[in-house]
Structures are given as C-alpha cells and as structure tokens.
Amino acid sequence: MRVIDLRSDTVTLPCDKMREAMANAAVGDDVYGEDPTVNELQVKAAQLAGKEAALFVPSGTAGNLIAVLTHSERGQEVILDKEGHIYYYEVGSAAMFGGVQLNTVAGLLSENGPEVLAKAFRPANLHFPPTGLVCMENTFNRGGGTVMSAKTMSKMYNMCKERNLNVHLDGARIFHAATASGVNVKEFTRSCDSVMFCLSKGLGAPVGSLLAGSEEFIAKALRYRKALGGGLRQAGILAAAGLVALENITRLSEDHVNAGRLAQALNDLPGLEIDLNSVQTNIISVNFSGQITAAEFVQKMAEKGVKCNATGPYSVRLVTHLNISGSDVDRAISIIENIMKQS
Ligand SMILES: *Cc1c(COP(=O)(O)O)cnc(C)c1O
C-alpha cells in the first residue's frame, strides 16, 4: 500500500532529475568561495529575492539564527509574533547564541499587524532593551499557512524604517505566499532587509535554505555561518539539488489546489471543522468537535496508510506537497470519511 504522507512538506523526496544533477554537479571548496554550483545557486537566489547577495545555509533554522545574529546585538530585543517559528520552534537559539530578548506579541502576523506593531515599539528609556530587529513570517506556519498581504507587509516595513529598524522575513514558504497571491515574490521581499527561504520543504530539495540581503549583510552573515559550523566544502552536490528545486516554484499552485479540494471535502463531514478562509496555501488545520481525539484520528489514519500530525489534543495538520497527487487526495478523503462515520 502506498503511504500518503500529509505530515509536512519536509517529507518530499528528491526526484531522479535532482539526483542526477547532484551526481554531476561541478564542485569546489565553498569555504574558499570556489564551488561553482553553490555560487550559481546564490546568484539565482539573490536575483529571485531581489537582493544584492545570498548565502546557502544548511537549514531554515540556521538561516534565521544567522539573520538574528547579523542584525542585532546582545541585550537588544527582537519583536516577533508569539506563534512565530523563530520563537516557537527554534530551540531558543536567538537567546542561546545571540543573547537577545524575544519580545513576542500576538497578532503581528495578521492583517492587523501594523496596529499590533505600533503598540509593540517601545520608546527609548533606560529601563527598556533597545529594539534590534523585527521578524515577520510569510506564509505563517502556525497560522495554518496563511498569507500576509504584500500591502500589509509594506506598511509594517515602513513603520520599522521610520524607526531605523531592520526587518528579517522568515520566508520558509515565501514562494507559497507569492503563488497564492498571484504576484512576484519581490512584492513581499521588498518589505524586508533579509529573507530566508527553504529549498527542502515544498520545493523538494533534500537539504538547504537561502538567506538573502545586501552585500554588506551577507558578508557579515558569512562569518556567523562559519562560526556556527555551517561552512561547507563541496556543497555544490547539495546546491545542485537546490537549483532543480527552484524549478518546482511554478508547480506550487497544484499543492494549493489539492489542499483546497481536501479542505472543502472534509469540511462537509460531521465531527470536524476547518476554517476554510485560513486554507490559503498547502496547510490545512483540522479541529475535531470532541467525538474523536487527535491521537485517535492519527492512529486510525496510520492504519489506513495515511500519515498526519496532531497539533493539539483535538487538532491535526494536513500538508499537501510535491509527492501528493490528486488521486492521493481522493483516497485520503474517502479514508477520512470512513473514520468520521465510525467515530
Ligand atoms: C520549517 C520552517 C523553518 C525552519 O526550517 P528548517 O529547515 O526545518 O530548519 C523556519 N520557519 C518556518 C516558517 C518554517 O516553516
């Protein structure tokens, strides 16, 4: 039985074309700046993001940490959403290595973000840590893959610039945001000083993320990447997969169509609820009304060959991606219909 893995888009597997590109990649020592494939990927990424330069980093977590370290200083605070990935899922690394205080606020990553941000800024005062950085996230992972409009991002960016503050965008899935909005990704990345995006999620590469920003920012970031142990040698083997992964940007809309169809079908079933307005990209948050727990649901799904993750006692997350076909969606729908009928 074919397993349908809806846990995350991180489970995507490298395709044959990607493996061939890896096997045939031209490589050199990237710590000397001599890996042609890494250099090609970095140039492409900078162009895509509309920034001067880019840096290949091992993971999204590494890219975000390097950005926090590069933009801020010990004893400063970083303003971000209380559900933001950097705060919620990154092991406290900003505090661990950067000595910064995270000032988490609710609602920053919503369309009310500008009002929330206005309240989060603190005046200069001996008692307050100076603000070093503001982080945004698009799409918003714990928000259910929701998109913050380019217009709202731009408003927030202008507010930060009036205060001489830099903005880092956790854009792990920024191409999903651009695809869902039908605009060029630069409409989003113009409203940040640095952006991190992941190759190893919906784009299907086995490893890697990119951090993009000004030449000056990237030169400083390179030192932090080295300090954290992220100076890689013949990394062109990995960058070659990344170059193929960028070709998958144009097919992300298929994942959004699949997620929308899955959400629509499930929403008609008794015993579960989906906020269809929040299904904007490839992530679906399902809430159960009590007749089945998330743990029971995950277990029953696993018995039928469908994997998914619980996000709370009565909620699960379903994620569509490169390795989920339209017929996988059909099969998942009928399996879930049966589970809900029997529960
Ligand atoms: C996955 C993710 C990251 C971290 O990426 P890793 O490659 O898993 O370290 C950062 N931010 C968001 C929003 C993510 O979804």
Coordinates of C-alpha atoms and ligand atoms in Angstrom, one line a residue:
M1 CA 0.0 0.0 0.0
R2 CA 1.3 3.4 -1.0
V3 CA 1.7 5.6 2.1
I4 CA 0.2 9.1 1.8
D5 CA 2.3 11.3 4.0
L6 CA 0.5 14.5 4.9
R7 CA 2.6 15.4 8.0
S8 CA 4.7 18.1 6.3
D9 CA 6.2 19.2 3.0
T10 CA 9.6 18.4 4.5
V11 CA 9.0 14.7 3.7
T12 CA 9.3 15.4 -0.1
L13 CA 11.9 13.2 -1.8
P14 CA 14.5 14.2 -4.4
C15 CA 13.3 13.2 -7.9
D16 CA 15.6 11.4 -10.4
K17 CA 16.4 14.7 -12.2
M18 CA 17.6 16.1 -8.8
R19 CA 19.7 13.1 -8.0
E20 CA 21.3 13.2 -11.5
A21 CA 22.1 16.9 -11.0
M22 CA 23.7 16.1 -7.7
A23 CA 25.8 13.3 -9.1
N24 CA 27.0 15.5 -12.0
A25 CA 27.5 18.8 -10.1
A26 CA 30.6 20.8 -10.6
V27 CA 32.1 21.4 -7.2
G28 CA 34.9 23.1 -5.3
D29 CA 35.7 24.2 -1.8
D30 CA 33.0 26.6 -0.8
V31 CA 34.8 27.8 2.2
Y32 CA 37.3 29.3 -0.3
G33 CA 34.2 30.5 -2.3
E34 CA 35.2 28.2 -5.1
D35 CA 32.2 26.0 -5.5
P36 CA 30.7 27.0 -8.9
T37 CA 27.3 25.3 -8.2
V38 CA 26.9 27.0 -4.8
N39 CA 27.9 30.3 -6.4
E40 CA 25.3 29.8 -9.2
L41 CA 22.6 29.0 -6.7
Q42 CA 23.4 32.0 -4.5
V43 CA 23.3 34.4 -7.5
K44 CA 20.0 32.9 -8.7
A45 CA 18.5 33.2 -5.2
A46 CA 19.6 36.8 -4.8
Q47 CA 18.0 37.6 -8.2
L48 CA 14.8 35.8 -7.3
A49 CA 14.5 37.6 -4.0
G50 CA 15.5 41.0 -5.5
K51 CA 18.5 41.3 -3.1
E52 CA 22.2 42.1 -3.8
A53 CA 23.5 38.8 -2.5
A54 CA 22.5 35.4 -1.0
L55 CA 24.1 32.7 1.2
F56 CA 23.4 29.0 1.1
V57 CA 22.8 27.7 4.6
P58 CA 22.2 24.2 5.9
S59 CA 18.6 24.8 7.2
G60 CA 15.9 27.3 7.7
T61 CA 16.7 27.4 11.4
A62 CA 20.4 28.2 10.7
G63 CA 19.3 30.9 8.2
N64 CA 17.0 32.6 10.8
L65 CA 19.6 32.4 13.5
I66 CA 22.3 33.8 11.3
A67 CA 20.0 36.7 10.4
V68 CA 19.2 37.4 14.0
L69 CA 22.9 37.4 14.9
T70 CA 23.8 39.6 11.9
H71 CA 21.1 42.2 12.5
S72 CA 21.1 42.5 16.3
E73 CA 23.4 42.8 19.3
R74 CA 23.4 41.2 22.8
G75 CA 21.0 42.9 25.1
Q76 CA 18.7 44.1 22.4
E77 CA 15.2 42.8 21.9
V78 CA 13.7 41.3 18.8
I79 CA 10.0 41.8 18.1
L80 CA 8.1 38.9 16.6
D81 CA 4.8 37.0 16.7
K82 CA 4.2 34.8 19.7
E83 CA 3.4 31.9 17.3
G84 CA 6.3 32.7 15.0
H85 CA 8.6 29.9 14.1
I86 CA 11.7 31.7 15.3
Y87 CA 10.2 31.9 18.8
Y88 CA 8.2 28.7 18.9
Y89 CA 10.3 26.0 17.1
E90 CA 13.9 27.1 17.1
V91 CA 15.2 25.9 20.4
G92 CA 15.6 29.4 21.9
S93 CA 18.6 29.7 19.6
A94 CA 18.3 33.5 19.4
A95 CA 18.7 33.7 23.2
M96 CA 21.2 30.8 23.4
F97 CA 23.7 32.3 20.9
G98 CA 22.6 35.9 20.3
G99 CA 21.9 37.0 23.9
V100 CA 18.8 38.8 22.6
Q101 CA 15.4 39.0 24.3
L102 CA 12.5 38.0 22.2
N103 CA 9.5 40.3 22.6
T104 CA 6.6 38.2 21.4
V105 CA 3.3 39.8 20.5
A106 CA 0.0 38.2 19.5
G107 CA -1.4 39.1 16.1
L108 CA 1.7 40.5 14.5
L109 CA 1.3 38.2 11.5
S110 CA -2.3 39.1 10.8
E111 CA -3.7 41.8 8.6
N112 CA -3.9 43.8 11.9
G113 CA -0.1 43.5 12.1
P114 CA 0.6 47.3 11.7
E115 CA -1.6 48.1 14.8
V116 CA 0.0 45.4 16.8
L117 CA 3.5 46.5 15.8
A118 CA 2.7 50.2 16.7
K119 CA 1.9 49.0 20.2
A120 CA 5.0 46.8 20.4
F121 CA 7.5 49.5 19.8
R122 CA 8.9 51.0 23.0
P123 CA 10.3 54.4 23.4
A124 CA 14.0 54.9 24.3
N125 CA 14.2 54.5 28.1
L126 CA 16.9 53.4 30.4
H127 CA 14.6 50.5 31.6
F128 CA 13.9 49.1 28.2
P129 CA 16.1 47.0 26.0
P130 CA 16.6 48.8 22.7
T131 CA 14.9 47.0 19.8
G132 CA 17.3 45.5 17.4
L133 CA 15.1 43.8 14.8
V134 CA 11.6 42.9 13.8
C135 CA 10.8 39.5 12.3
M136 CA 7.9 38.7 10.0
E137 CA 6.9 35.2 8.7
N138 CA 5.1 34.5 5.4
T139 CA 3.4 32.1 5.0
F140 CA 2.6 31.9 8.7
N141 CA 3.3 28.3 9.6
R142 CA 1.3 28.1 12.9
G143 CA -1.3 30.3 11.4
G144 CA -2.1 27.4 9.1
G145 CA 0.0 28.5 6.1
T146 CA -1.8 31.9 5.9
V147 CA -0.5 34.7 3.7
M148 CA 0.1 38.2 5.0
S149 CA -0.6 40.6 2.1
A150 CA 2.3 42.4 0.5
K151 CA 0.5 45.7 1.3
T152 CA 0.3 44.9 5.0
M153 CA 4.0 43.8 5.0
S154 CA 4.9 47.0 3.3
K155 CA 3.1 49.1 5.9
M156 CA 4.9 47.4 8.7
Y157 CA 8.3 47.7 6.9
N158 CA 7.8 51.4 6.5
M159 CA 7.0 51.7 10.2
C160 CA 10.2 49.9 11.0
K161 CA 12.2 52.1 8.7
E162 CA 10.8 55.3 10.3
R163 CA 12.5 54.0 13.4
N164 CA 15.6 52.9 11.7
L165 CA 14.9 49.2 12.4
N166 CA 15.8 46.3 10.2
V167 CA 13.3 43.6 9.3
H168 CA 14.0 39.9 8.7
L169 CA 11.5 37.8 6.8
D170 CA 11.2 34.1 7.8
G171 CA 10.1 33.2 4.3
A172 CA 10.5 29.4 4.6
R173 CA 7.4 29.3 2.3
I174 CA 7.5 32.7 0.7
F175 CA 7.0 31.2 -2.7
H176 CA 3.8 29.7 -1.5
A177 CA 2.7 33.2 -0.4
A178 CA 3.6 34.6 -3.8
T179 CA 1.8 31.7 -5.7
A180 CA -1.3 32.1 -3.6
S181 CA -1.3 35.9 -4.2
G182 CA -0.5 35.6 -7.9
V183 CA 2.3 38.1 -7.6
N184 CA 6.1 38.1 -8.0
V185 CA 7.9 37.1 -4.8
K186 CA 9.7 40.5 -4.9
E187 CA 6.4 42.2 -3.9
F188 CA 7.0 40.5 -0.5
T189 CA 10.8 40.6 -0.3
R190 CA 11.0 44.3 -1.0
S191 CA 9.5 44.8 2.5
C192 CA 12.4 43.2 4.4
D193 CA 16.2 43.7 4.8
S194 CA 16.8 40.0 4.7
V195 CA 14.8 36.9 3.8
M196 CA 15.3 33.2 4.5
F197 CA 13.6 30.7 2.3
C198 CA 13.7 26.9 2.3
L199 CA 14.6 24.6 -0.5
S200 CA 13.9 21.5 1.5
K201 CA 10.2 21.8 2.0
G202 CA 7.7 22.2 -0.8
L203 CA 10.4 22.7 -3.3
G204 CA 11.7 19.2 -2.8
A205 CA 15.5 19.5 -2.2
P206 CA 16.9 17.1 0.4
V207 CA 18.9 19.9 2.3
G208 CA 19.3 23.6 2.3
S209 CA 17.9 27.1 2.7
L210 CA 19.0 30.5 1.4
L211 CA 19.5 33.8 3.2
A212 CA 19.4 36.9 1.0
G213 CA 20.1 40.6 1.7
S214 CA 22.5 43.4 1.0
E215 CA 26.2 42.6 0.1
E216 CA 27.2 44.0 3.5
F217 CA 24.6 41.9 5.3
I218 CA 25.7 38.7 3.5
A219 CA 29.4 39.4 4.2
K220 CA 28.7 39.6 7.9
A221 CA 26.3 36.6 7.8
L222 CA 29.0 34.5 6.2
R223 CA 31.2 35.0 9.3
Y224 CA 28.3 33.8 11.5
R225 CA 27.6 30.8 9.3
K226 CA 31.3 29.8 9.7
A227 CA 31.2 30.4 13.4
L228 CA 28.2 28.1 13.8
G229 CA 29.9 25.3 11.9
G230 CA 28.0 25.9 8.7
G231 CA 31.0 26.4 6.4
L232 CA 30.5 23.5 4.0
R233 CA 33.1 22.3 1.5
Q234 CA 32.0 20.6 -1.8
A235 CA 28.5 21.8 -1.1
G236 CA 27.7 22.0 -4.8
I237 CA 26.4 18.5 -4.5
L238 CA 23.6 20.0 -2.4
A239 CA 23.3 23.2 -4.2
A240 CA 22.7 21.3 -7.5
A241 CA 19.6 19.8 -5.9
G242 CA 18.6 23.3 -4.8
L243 CA 18.8 24.6 -8.4
V244 CA 16.4 21.9 -9.6
A245 CA 14.2 22.6 -6.6
L246 CA 13.8 26.2 -7.8
E247 CA 12.1 24.8 -10.9
N248 CA 9.3 23.5 -8.6
I249 CA 8.2 27.0 -7.7
T250 CA 5.9 27.0 -10.7
R251 CA 4.1 23.9 -9.6
L252 CA 3.2 25.0 -6.1
S253 CA -0.3 26.0 -7.2
E254 CA -1.1 22.3 -7.7
D255 CA -0.4 21.8 -3.9
H256 CA -2.8 24.7 -3.2
V257 CA -5.5 23.3 -5.4
N258 CA -5.1 19.9 -3.7
A259 CA -5.2 21.4 -0.2
G260 CA -8.3 23.4 -1.1
R261 CA -10.1 20.4 -2.5
L262 CA -9.2 18.3 0.5
A263 CA -10.3 21.0 2.9
Q264 CA -13.6 21.5 1.1
A265 CA -14.5 17.8 1.1
L266 CA -13.6 17.3 4.8
N267 CA -15.4 20.4 5.9
D268 CA -18.7 18.8 4.9
L269 CA -18.2 15.9 7.3
P270 CA -19.8 15.9 10.8
G271 CA -17.5 16.0 13.8
L272 CA -14.7 18.1 12.3
E273 CA -14.3 21.7 11.4
I274 CA -11.9 23.6 9.1
D275 CA -11.7 27.4 8.8
L276 CA -11.8 27.4 5.0
N277 CA -10.7 31.1 5.0
S278 CA -7.4 30.0 6.5
V279 CA -6.7 27.4 3.9
Q280 CA -4.8 29.7 1.6
T281 CA -1.8 27.6 0.6
N282 CA -0.7 24.0 1.3
I283 CA -1.6 23.6 5.0
I284 CA -4.9 22.6 6.5
S285 CA -5.7 22.8 10.2
V286 CA -8.5 20.4 11.2
N287 CA -10.3 20.8 14.5
F288 CA -12.4 17.9 16.0
S289 CA -15.5 18.7 17.9
G290 CA -14.9 16.1 20.6
Q291 CA -16.1 12.7 19.3
I292 CA -12.6 11.7 18.3
T293 CA -9.3 12.9 19.8
A294 CA -6.4 14.0 17.5
A295 CA -4.3 11.0 18.8
E296 CA -7.1 8.5 17.9
F297 CA -7.5 10.1 14.5
V298 CA -3.8 10.0 13.7
Q299 CA -3.7 6.3 14.8
K300 CA -6.7 5.4 12.6
M301 CA -5.2 7.2 9.6
A302 CA -1.9 5.4 10.1
E303 CA -3.7 2.1 10.0
K304 CA -5.0 3.1 6.5
G305 CA -1.6 4.2 5.3
V306 CA -2.1 8.0 5.8
K307 CA 0.3 9.9 8.0
C308 CA -0.6 13.2 9.7
N309 CA 0.5 15.1 12.8
A310 CA -1.5 16.2 15.8
T311 CA -1.0 19.9 16.7
G312 CA -3.1 19.8 19.8
P313 CA -5.5 17.4 21.7
Y314 CA -8.3 18.0 19.2
S315 CA -6.5 19.3 16.2
V316 CA -4.4 17.9 13.4
R317 CA -2.5 19.4 10.4
L318 CA -2.6 18.1 6.9
V319 CA 0.0 19.4 4.4
T320 CA 0.0 18.9 0.6
H321 CA 3.2 18.8 -1.4
L322 CA 5.2 17.6 -4.4
N323 CA 4.7 13.9 -3.6
I324 CA 0.9 14.1 -3.0
S325 CA -1.1 13.5 -6.2
G326 CA -4.8 14.3 -7.0
S327 CA -5.6 10.6 -6.5
D328 CA -3.8 10.6 -3.1
V329 CA -6.2 13.4 -2.1
D330 CA -9.2 11.3 -3.3
R331 CA -8.0 8.3 -1.3
A332 CA -7.4 10.5 1.8
I333 CA -10.9 12.0 1.6
S334 CA -12.6 8.6 1.4
I335 CA -10.4 7.2 4.3
I336 CA -11.3 10.3 6.5
E337 CA -15.0 9.9 5.6
N338 CA -14.9 6.4 6.9
I339 CA -13.1 7.3 10.1
M340 CA -15.5 10.0 10.9
K341 CA -18.5 7.8 10.1
Q342 CA -17.3 5.1 12.5
S343 CA -16.3 7.5 15.3
Ligands
LIG1 C1 10.4 24.9 8.6 C2 10.5 26.3 9.0 C3 11.6 26.9 9.4 C4 12.9 26.1 9.7 O1 13.4 25.4 8.6 P1 14.3 24.1 8.9 O2 14.9 23.8 7.6 O3 13.3 23.0 9.3 O4 15.3 24.4 10.0 C5 11.6 28.2 9.7 N1 10.5 28.9 9.6 C6 9.3 28.4 9.1 C7 8.1 29.3 9.0 C8 9.3 27.1 8.8 O5 8.1 26.5 8.4

